[in-house]
CSV table of C-alpha atoms in Angstrom, one decimal:
chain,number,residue,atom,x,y,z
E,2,UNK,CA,11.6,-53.6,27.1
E,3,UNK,CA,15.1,-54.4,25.0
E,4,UNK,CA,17.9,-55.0,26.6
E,5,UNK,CA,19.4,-52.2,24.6
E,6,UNK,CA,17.2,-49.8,25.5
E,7,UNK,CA,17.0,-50.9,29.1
E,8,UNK,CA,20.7,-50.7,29.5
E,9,UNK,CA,20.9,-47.1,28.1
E,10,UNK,CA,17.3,-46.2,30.6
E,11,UNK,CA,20.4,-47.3,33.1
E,12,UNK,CA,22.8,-45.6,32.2
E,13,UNK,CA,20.7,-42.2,32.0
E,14,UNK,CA,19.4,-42.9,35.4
E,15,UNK,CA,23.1,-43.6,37.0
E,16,UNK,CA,24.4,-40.0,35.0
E,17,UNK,CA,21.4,-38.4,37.1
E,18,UNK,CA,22.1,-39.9,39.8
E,19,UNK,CA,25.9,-39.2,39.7
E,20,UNK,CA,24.8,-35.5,39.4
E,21,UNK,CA,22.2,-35.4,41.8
E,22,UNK,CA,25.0,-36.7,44.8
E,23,UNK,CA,27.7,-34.1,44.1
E,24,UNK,CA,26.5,-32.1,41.8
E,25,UNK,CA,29.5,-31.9,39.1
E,26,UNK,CA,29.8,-28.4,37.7
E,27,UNK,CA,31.9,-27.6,34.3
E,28,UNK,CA,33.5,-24.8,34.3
E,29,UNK,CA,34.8,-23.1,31.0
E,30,UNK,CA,37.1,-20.0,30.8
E,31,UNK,CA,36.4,-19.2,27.2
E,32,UNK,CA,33.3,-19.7,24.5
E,33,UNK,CA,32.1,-22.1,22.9
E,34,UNK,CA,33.9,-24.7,25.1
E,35,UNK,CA,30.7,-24.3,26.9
E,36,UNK,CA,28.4,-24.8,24.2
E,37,UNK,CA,29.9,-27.9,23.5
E,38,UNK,CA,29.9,-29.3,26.8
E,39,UNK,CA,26.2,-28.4,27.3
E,40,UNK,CA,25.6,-30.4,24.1
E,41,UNK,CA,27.6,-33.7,25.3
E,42,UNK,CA,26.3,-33.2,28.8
E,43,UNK,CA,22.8,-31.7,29.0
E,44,UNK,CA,22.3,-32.9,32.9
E,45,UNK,CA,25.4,-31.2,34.2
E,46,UNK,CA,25.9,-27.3,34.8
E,47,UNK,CA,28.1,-25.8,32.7
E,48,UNK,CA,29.3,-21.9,33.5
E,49,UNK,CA,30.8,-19.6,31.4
E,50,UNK,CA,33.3,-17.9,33.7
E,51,UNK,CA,33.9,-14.9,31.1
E,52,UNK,CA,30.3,-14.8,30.1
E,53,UNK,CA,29.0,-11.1,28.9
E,54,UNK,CA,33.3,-10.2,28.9
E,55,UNK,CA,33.9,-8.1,25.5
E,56,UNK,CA,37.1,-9.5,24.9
E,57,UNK,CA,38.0,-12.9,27.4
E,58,UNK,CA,41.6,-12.4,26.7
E,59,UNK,CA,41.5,-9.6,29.0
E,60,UNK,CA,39.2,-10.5,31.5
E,61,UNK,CA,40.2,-10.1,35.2
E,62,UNK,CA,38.6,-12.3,38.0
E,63,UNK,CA,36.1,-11.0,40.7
E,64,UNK,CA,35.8,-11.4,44.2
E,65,UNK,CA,32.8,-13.0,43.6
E,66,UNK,CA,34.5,-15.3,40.7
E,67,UNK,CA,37.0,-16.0,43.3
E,68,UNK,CA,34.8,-16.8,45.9
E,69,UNK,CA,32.4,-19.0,43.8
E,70,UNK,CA,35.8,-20.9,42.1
E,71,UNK,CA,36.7,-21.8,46.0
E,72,UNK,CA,33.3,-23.0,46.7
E,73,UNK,CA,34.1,-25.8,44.0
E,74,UNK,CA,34.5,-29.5,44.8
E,75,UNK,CA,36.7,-32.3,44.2
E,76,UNK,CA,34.2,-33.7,41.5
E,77,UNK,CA,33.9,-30.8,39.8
E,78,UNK,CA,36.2,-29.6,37.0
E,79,UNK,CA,37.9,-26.4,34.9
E,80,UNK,CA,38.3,-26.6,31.4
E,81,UNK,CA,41.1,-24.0,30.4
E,82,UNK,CA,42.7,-22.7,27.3
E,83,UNK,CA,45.8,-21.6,30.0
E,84,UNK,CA,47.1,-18.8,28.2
E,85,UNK,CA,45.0,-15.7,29.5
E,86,UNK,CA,46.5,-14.3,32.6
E,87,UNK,CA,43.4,-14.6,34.5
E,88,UNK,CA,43.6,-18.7,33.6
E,89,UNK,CA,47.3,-19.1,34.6
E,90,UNK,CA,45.9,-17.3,38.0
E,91,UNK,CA,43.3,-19.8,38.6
E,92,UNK,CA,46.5,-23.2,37.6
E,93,UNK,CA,48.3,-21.5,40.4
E,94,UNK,CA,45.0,-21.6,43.0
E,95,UNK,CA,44.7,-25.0,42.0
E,96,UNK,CA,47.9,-26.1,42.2
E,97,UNK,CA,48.2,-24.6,46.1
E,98,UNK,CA,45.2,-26.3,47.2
E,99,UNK,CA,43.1,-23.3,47.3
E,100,UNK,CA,40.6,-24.3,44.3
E,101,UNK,CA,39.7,-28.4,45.1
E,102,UNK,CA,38.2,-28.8,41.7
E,103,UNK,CA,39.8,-30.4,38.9
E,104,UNK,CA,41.9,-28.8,36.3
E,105,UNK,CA,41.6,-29.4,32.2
E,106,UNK,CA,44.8,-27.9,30.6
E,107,UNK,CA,43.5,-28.4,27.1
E,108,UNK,CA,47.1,-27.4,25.7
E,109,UNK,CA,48.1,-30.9,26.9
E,110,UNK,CA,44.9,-32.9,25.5
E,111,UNK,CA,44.6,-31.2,22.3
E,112,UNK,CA,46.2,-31.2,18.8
E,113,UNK,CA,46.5,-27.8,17.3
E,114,UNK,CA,47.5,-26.7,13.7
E,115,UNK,CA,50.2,-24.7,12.5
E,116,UNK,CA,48.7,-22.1,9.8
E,117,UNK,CA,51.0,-23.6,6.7
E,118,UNK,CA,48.7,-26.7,7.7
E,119,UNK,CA,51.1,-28.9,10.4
E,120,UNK,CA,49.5,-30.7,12.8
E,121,UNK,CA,51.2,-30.5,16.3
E,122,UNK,CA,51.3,-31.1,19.8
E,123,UNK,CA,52.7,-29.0,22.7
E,124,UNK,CA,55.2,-30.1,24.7
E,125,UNK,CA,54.6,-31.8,27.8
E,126,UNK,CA,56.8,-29.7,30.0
E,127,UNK,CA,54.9,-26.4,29.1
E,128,UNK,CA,55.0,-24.7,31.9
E,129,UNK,CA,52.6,-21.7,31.2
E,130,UNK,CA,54.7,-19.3,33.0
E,131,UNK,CA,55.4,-17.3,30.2
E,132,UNK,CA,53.4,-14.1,29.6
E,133,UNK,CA,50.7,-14.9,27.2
E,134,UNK,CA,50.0,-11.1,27.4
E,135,UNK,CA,47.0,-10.1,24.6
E,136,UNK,CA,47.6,-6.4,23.7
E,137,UNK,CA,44.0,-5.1,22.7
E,138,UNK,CA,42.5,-8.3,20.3
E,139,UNK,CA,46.1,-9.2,19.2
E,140,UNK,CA,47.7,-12.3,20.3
E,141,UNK,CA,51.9,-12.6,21.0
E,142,UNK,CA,52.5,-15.7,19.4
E,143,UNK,CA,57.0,-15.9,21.1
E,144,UNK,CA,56.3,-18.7,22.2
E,145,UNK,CA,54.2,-20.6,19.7
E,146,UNK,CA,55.9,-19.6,17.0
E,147,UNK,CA,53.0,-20.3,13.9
E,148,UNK,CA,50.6,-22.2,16.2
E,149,UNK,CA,47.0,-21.5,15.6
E,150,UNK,CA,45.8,-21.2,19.5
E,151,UNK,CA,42.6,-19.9,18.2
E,152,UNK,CA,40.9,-23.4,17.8
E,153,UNK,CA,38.2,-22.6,20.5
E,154,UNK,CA,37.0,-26.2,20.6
E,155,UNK,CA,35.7,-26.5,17.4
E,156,UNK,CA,37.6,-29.3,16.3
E,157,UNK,CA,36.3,-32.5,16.0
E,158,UNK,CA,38.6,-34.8,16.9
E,159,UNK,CA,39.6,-32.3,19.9
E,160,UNK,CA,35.8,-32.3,20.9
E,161,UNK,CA,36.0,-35.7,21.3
E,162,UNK,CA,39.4,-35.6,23.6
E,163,UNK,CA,37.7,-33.1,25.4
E,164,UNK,CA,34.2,-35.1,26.0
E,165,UNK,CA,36.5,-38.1,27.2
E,166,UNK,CA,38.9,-36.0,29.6
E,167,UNK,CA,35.2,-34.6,31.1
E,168,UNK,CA,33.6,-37.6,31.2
E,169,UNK,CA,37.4,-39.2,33.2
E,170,UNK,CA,37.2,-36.2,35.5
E,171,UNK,CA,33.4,-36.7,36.6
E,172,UNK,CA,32.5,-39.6,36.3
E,173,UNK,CA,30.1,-38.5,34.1
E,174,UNK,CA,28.6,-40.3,31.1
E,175,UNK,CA,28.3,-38.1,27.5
E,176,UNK,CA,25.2,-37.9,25.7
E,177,UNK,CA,24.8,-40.9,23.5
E,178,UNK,CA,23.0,-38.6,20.7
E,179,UNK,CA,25.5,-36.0,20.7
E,180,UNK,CA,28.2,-38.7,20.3
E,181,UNK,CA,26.2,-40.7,17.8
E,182,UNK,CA,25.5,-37.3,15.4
E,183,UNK,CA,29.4,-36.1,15.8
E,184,UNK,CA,30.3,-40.0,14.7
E,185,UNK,CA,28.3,-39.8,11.8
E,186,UNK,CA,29.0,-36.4,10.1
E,187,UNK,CA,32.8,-37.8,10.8
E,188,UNK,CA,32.4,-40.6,9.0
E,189,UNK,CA,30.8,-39.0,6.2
E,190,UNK,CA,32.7,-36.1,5.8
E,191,UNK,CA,36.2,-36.3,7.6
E,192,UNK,CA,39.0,-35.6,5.1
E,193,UNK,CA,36.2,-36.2,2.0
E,194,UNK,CA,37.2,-32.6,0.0
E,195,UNK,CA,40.0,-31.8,-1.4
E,196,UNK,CA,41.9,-28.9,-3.0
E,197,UNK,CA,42.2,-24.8,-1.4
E,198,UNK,CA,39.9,-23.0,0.3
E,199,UNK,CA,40.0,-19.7,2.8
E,200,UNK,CA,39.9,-19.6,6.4
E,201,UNK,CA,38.8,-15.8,7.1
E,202,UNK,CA,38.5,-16.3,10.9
E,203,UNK,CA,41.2,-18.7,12.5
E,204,UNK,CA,38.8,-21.6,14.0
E,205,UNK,CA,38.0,-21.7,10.6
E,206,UNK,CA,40.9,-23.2,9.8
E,207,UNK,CA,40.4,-26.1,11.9
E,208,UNK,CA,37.1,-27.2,10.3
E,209,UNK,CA,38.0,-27.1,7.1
E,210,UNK,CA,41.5,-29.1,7.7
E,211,UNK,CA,38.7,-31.9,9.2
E,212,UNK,CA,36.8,-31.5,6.3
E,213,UNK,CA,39.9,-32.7,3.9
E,214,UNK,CA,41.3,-29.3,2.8
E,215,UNK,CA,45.2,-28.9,2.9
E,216,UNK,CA,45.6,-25.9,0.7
E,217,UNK,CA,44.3,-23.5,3.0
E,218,UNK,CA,45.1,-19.9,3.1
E,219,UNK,CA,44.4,-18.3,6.9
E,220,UNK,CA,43.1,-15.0,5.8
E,221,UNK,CA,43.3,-13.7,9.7
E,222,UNK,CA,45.4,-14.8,12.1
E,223,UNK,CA,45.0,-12.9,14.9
E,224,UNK,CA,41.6,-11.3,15.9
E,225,UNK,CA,42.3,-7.1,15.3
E,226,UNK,CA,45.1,-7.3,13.2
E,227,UNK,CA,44.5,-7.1,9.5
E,228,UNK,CA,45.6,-9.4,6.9
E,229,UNK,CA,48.7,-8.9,5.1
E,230,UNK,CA,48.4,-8.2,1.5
E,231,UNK,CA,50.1,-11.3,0.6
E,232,UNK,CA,47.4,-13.0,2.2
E,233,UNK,CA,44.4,-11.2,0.8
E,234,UNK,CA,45.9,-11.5,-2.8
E,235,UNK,CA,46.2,-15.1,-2.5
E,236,UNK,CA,42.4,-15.4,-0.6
E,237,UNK,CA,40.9,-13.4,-3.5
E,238,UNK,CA,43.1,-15.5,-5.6
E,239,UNK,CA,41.7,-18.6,-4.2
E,240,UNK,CA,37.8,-17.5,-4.6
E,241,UNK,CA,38.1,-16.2,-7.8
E,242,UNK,CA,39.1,-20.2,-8.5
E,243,UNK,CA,35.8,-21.3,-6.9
E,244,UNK,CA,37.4,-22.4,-3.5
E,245,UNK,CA,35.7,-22.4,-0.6
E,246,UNK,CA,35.7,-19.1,2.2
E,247,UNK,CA,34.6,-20.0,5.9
E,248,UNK,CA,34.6,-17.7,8.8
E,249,UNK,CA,33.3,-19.6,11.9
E,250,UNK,CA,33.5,-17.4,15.0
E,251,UNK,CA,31.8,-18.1,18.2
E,252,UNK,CA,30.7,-14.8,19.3
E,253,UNK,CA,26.7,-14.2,18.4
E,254,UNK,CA,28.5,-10.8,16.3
E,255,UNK,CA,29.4,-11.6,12.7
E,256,UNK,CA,33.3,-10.1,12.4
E,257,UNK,CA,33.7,-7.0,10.7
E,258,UNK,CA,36.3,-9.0,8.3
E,259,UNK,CA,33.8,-10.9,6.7
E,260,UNK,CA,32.0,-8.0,4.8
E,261,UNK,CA,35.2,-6.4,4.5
E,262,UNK,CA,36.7,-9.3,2.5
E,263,UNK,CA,33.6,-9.7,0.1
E,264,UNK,CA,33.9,-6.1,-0.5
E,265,UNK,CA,37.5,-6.8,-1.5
E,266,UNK,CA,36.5,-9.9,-3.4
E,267,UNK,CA,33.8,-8.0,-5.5
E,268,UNK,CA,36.1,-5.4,-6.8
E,269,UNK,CA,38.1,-8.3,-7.9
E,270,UNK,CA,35.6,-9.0,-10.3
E,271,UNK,CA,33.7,-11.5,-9.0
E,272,UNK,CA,30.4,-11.0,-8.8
E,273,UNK,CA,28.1,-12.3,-5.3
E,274,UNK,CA,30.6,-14.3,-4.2
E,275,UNK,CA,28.9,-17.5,-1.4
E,276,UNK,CA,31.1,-16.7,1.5
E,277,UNK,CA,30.3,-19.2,4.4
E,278,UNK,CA,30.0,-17.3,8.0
E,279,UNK,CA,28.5,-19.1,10.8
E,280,UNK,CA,28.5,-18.4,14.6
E,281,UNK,CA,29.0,-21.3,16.8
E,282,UNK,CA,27.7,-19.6,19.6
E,283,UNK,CA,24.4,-21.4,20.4
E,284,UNK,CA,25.0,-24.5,19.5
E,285,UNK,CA,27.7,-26.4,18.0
E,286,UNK,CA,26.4,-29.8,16.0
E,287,UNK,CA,23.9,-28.2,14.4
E,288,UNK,CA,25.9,-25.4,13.1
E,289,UNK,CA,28.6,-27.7,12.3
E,290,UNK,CA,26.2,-29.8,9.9
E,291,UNK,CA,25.0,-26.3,8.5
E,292,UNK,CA,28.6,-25.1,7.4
E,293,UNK,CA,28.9,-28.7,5.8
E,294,UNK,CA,25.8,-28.7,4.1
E,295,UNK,CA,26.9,-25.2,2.7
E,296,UNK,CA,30.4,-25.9,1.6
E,297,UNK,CA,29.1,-29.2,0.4
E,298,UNK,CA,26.4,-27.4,-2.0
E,299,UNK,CA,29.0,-25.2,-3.0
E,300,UNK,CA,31.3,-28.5,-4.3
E,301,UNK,CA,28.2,-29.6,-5.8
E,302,UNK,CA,27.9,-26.4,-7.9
E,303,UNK,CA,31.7,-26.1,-8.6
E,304,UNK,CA,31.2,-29.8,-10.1
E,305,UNK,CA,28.6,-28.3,-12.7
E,306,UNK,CA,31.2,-25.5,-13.5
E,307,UNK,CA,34.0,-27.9,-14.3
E,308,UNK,CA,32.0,-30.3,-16.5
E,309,UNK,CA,31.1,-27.2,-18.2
E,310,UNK,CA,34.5,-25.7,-18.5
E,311,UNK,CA,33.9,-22.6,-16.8
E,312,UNK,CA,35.7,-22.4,-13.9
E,313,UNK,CA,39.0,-24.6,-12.5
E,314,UNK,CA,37.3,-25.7,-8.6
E,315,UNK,CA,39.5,-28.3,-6.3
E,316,UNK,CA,38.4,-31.9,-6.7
E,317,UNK,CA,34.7,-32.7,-5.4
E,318,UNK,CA,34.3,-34.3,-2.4
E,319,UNK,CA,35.4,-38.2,-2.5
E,320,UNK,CA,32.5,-41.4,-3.1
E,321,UNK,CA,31.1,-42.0,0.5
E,322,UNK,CA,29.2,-45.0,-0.8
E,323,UNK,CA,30.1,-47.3,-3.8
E,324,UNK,CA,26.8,-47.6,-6.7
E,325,UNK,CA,24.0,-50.4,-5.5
E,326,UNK,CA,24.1,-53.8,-7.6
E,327,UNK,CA,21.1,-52.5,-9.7
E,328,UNK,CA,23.1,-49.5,-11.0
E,329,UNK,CA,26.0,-51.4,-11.8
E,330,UNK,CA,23.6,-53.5,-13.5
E,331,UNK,CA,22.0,-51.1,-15.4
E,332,UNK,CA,25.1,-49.4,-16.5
E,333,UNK,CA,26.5,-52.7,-17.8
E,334,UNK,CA,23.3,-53.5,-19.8
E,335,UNK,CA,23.6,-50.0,-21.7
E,336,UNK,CA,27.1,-50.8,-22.5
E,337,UNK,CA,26.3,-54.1,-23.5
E,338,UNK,CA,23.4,-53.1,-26.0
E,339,UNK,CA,25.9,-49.8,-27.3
E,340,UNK,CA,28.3,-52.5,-28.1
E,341,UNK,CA,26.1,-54.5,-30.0
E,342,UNK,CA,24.2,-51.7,-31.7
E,343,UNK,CA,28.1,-50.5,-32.9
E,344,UNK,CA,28.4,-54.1,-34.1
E,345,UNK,CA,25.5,-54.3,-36.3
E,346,UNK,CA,26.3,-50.5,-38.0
E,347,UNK,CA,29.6,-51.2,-39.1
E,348,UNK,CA,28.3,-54.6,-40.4
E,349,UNK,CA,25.9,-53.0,-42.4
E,350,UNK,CA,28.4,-50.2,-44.0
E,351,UNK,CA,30.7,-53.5,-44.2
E,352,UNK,CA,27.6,-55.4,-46.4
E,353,UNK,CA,26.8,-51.7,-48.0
E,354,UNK,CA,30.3,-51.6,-49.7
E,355,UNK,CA,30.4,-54.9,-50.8
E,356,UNK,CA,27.3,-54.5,-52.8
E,357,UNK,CA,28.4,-51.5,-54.6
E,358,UNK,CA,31.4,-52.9,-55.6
């Protein structure tokens, strides 16, 4: 056997083993942390705490959540958003001894995004103690000011903080395959496309900022309250121009916004418009490379439209690879011979007017 593969048969043997001693459990207060973590580590548990909950924001612990978060060890760890009151009630647990497991307070691992398209860090001496209080699906944003909270792991490069800070906590190695496929569609797509495009769900926002976009309009901010109509004009706006409209949600429920904003995008005049909606809620590479493929086919298509002069679409997607020797050569011997053939015709009308003369 290669050393390379018997090195990684060694490595998936110690991750079993690792699990098989303490028996690390991951768990996540809100979707689709989970989905990811199952992804990047397929041998651990990972459990939902808010699982079946119609709106996690609101979701108040049980004795029997309380009982089972107790019953957690040292090599076990909580991923949290820390900004539902049930969250901050579980820091305070943790921080008095009475949970043992570890804590992940993603608002100090990850980078978030402002919606005019700022990236930003919280500071270190958030405290949480403010009331992060959701009233029905809206969201009080006093203390984040134009933060978009709502990034519900989707991020790549926070997925990849988040992997590391799980991986720190338990000891734990990541899948090698899940790593390898996020690397790739990085590499090959990370800040490639240019130009605007339409966030209709707020995660959405995060993907396509990855993806290269800057111009971005955030259609909804805040899950239950409506757009304004500043917003809308300038989404329809952007569509109507052949950008790009992505709602990526994590609930297995397609929002009610979606259908809501075609409808507004059809009386606009344009006809079938290729709204991008995906749900990230059973897996999250996979859907990931489908929203690329989709908003990569529509680039393809906008392409056409500009060469044609129909339509005024963003700049495609940047040259991932540069033309193999034999094109170049190619495409230097047709220039070489359209030189030539130039050459001899104006010779000839050169010859032609001399011998009328």
């Amino acid at each position: 056997m290669p050393i390379e593969k018997r090195f990684s048969v060694y490595l998936a043997l110690a991750a079993l083993l690792a699990v098989a001693v303490h028996g690390a459990k991951i768990v996540v207060s809100f979707p689709a942390y989970n989905v990811v973590l199952k992804e990047a580590f397929p041998q651990v548990e990972v459990i939902l705490l808010t699982r079946g909950a119609a709106d996690p924001h609101e979701y108040q612990l049980t004795p029997q959540d309380l009982e089972f978060l107790k019953s957690l060890g040292p090599s076990d760890v909580i991923v949290s958003s820390m900004h539902a009151p049930f969250e901050l009630k579980i820091a305070e647990m943790v921080k008095r001894g009475e949970i043992r497991a570890k804590m992940i307070d993603i608002t100090q691992l990850y980078t978030f995004l402002t919606f005019d398209g700022k990236e930003v860090r919280l500071e270190e001496d958030h405290n949480h103690e403010h009331d992060h209080h959701h009233g029905g699906e809206g969201y009080s944003h006093e203390e984040h000011g134009s933060v978009n909270m709502h990034e519900h792991g989707l991020y790549p490069p926070n997925v990849v903080r988040l992997i590391r800070a799980v991986s720190e906590a338990t000891g734990l190695s990541p899948d090698q395959r899940f790593l390898q496929r996020l690397e790739e569609l990085n590499k090959t797509y990370a800040g490639k496309f240019t130009g605007m495009a339409v966030a209709i769900t707020p995660a959405a926002q995060y993907i396509l900022y990855w993806l290269g976009y800057r111009d971005i309009v955030v259609l909804v901010k805040e899950a239950g309250v409506p757009p304004t109509p500043q917003d809308l004009e300038k989404a329809i706006q952007y569509v109507k121009e052949g950008a790009p409209a992505l709602a990526a949600y994590v609930s297995g429920e397609r929002p009610r916004i979606v259908d809501q904003f075609i409808q507004k995008v059809e009386e606009a005049g344009v006809s079938n418009p290729k709204i991008v909606a995906e749900s990230f809620a059973n897996s999250y590479i996979d859907t990931l490379a489908r929203v690329i493929e989709k908003i990569a086919a529509q680039f393809t298509a906008a392409k056409t439209s500009v060469a044609t002069g129909t339509t005024t679409q963003p700049h495609a997607p940047q040259q991932t690879a540069a033309p193999t020797s034999a094109g170049q050569w190619d495409s230097a011997l047709t220039w070489t011979l359209a030189a030539v053939v130039a050459v001899v015709i104006v010779g000839v009308g050169i010859w032609a007017l001399r011998r009328r003369r």
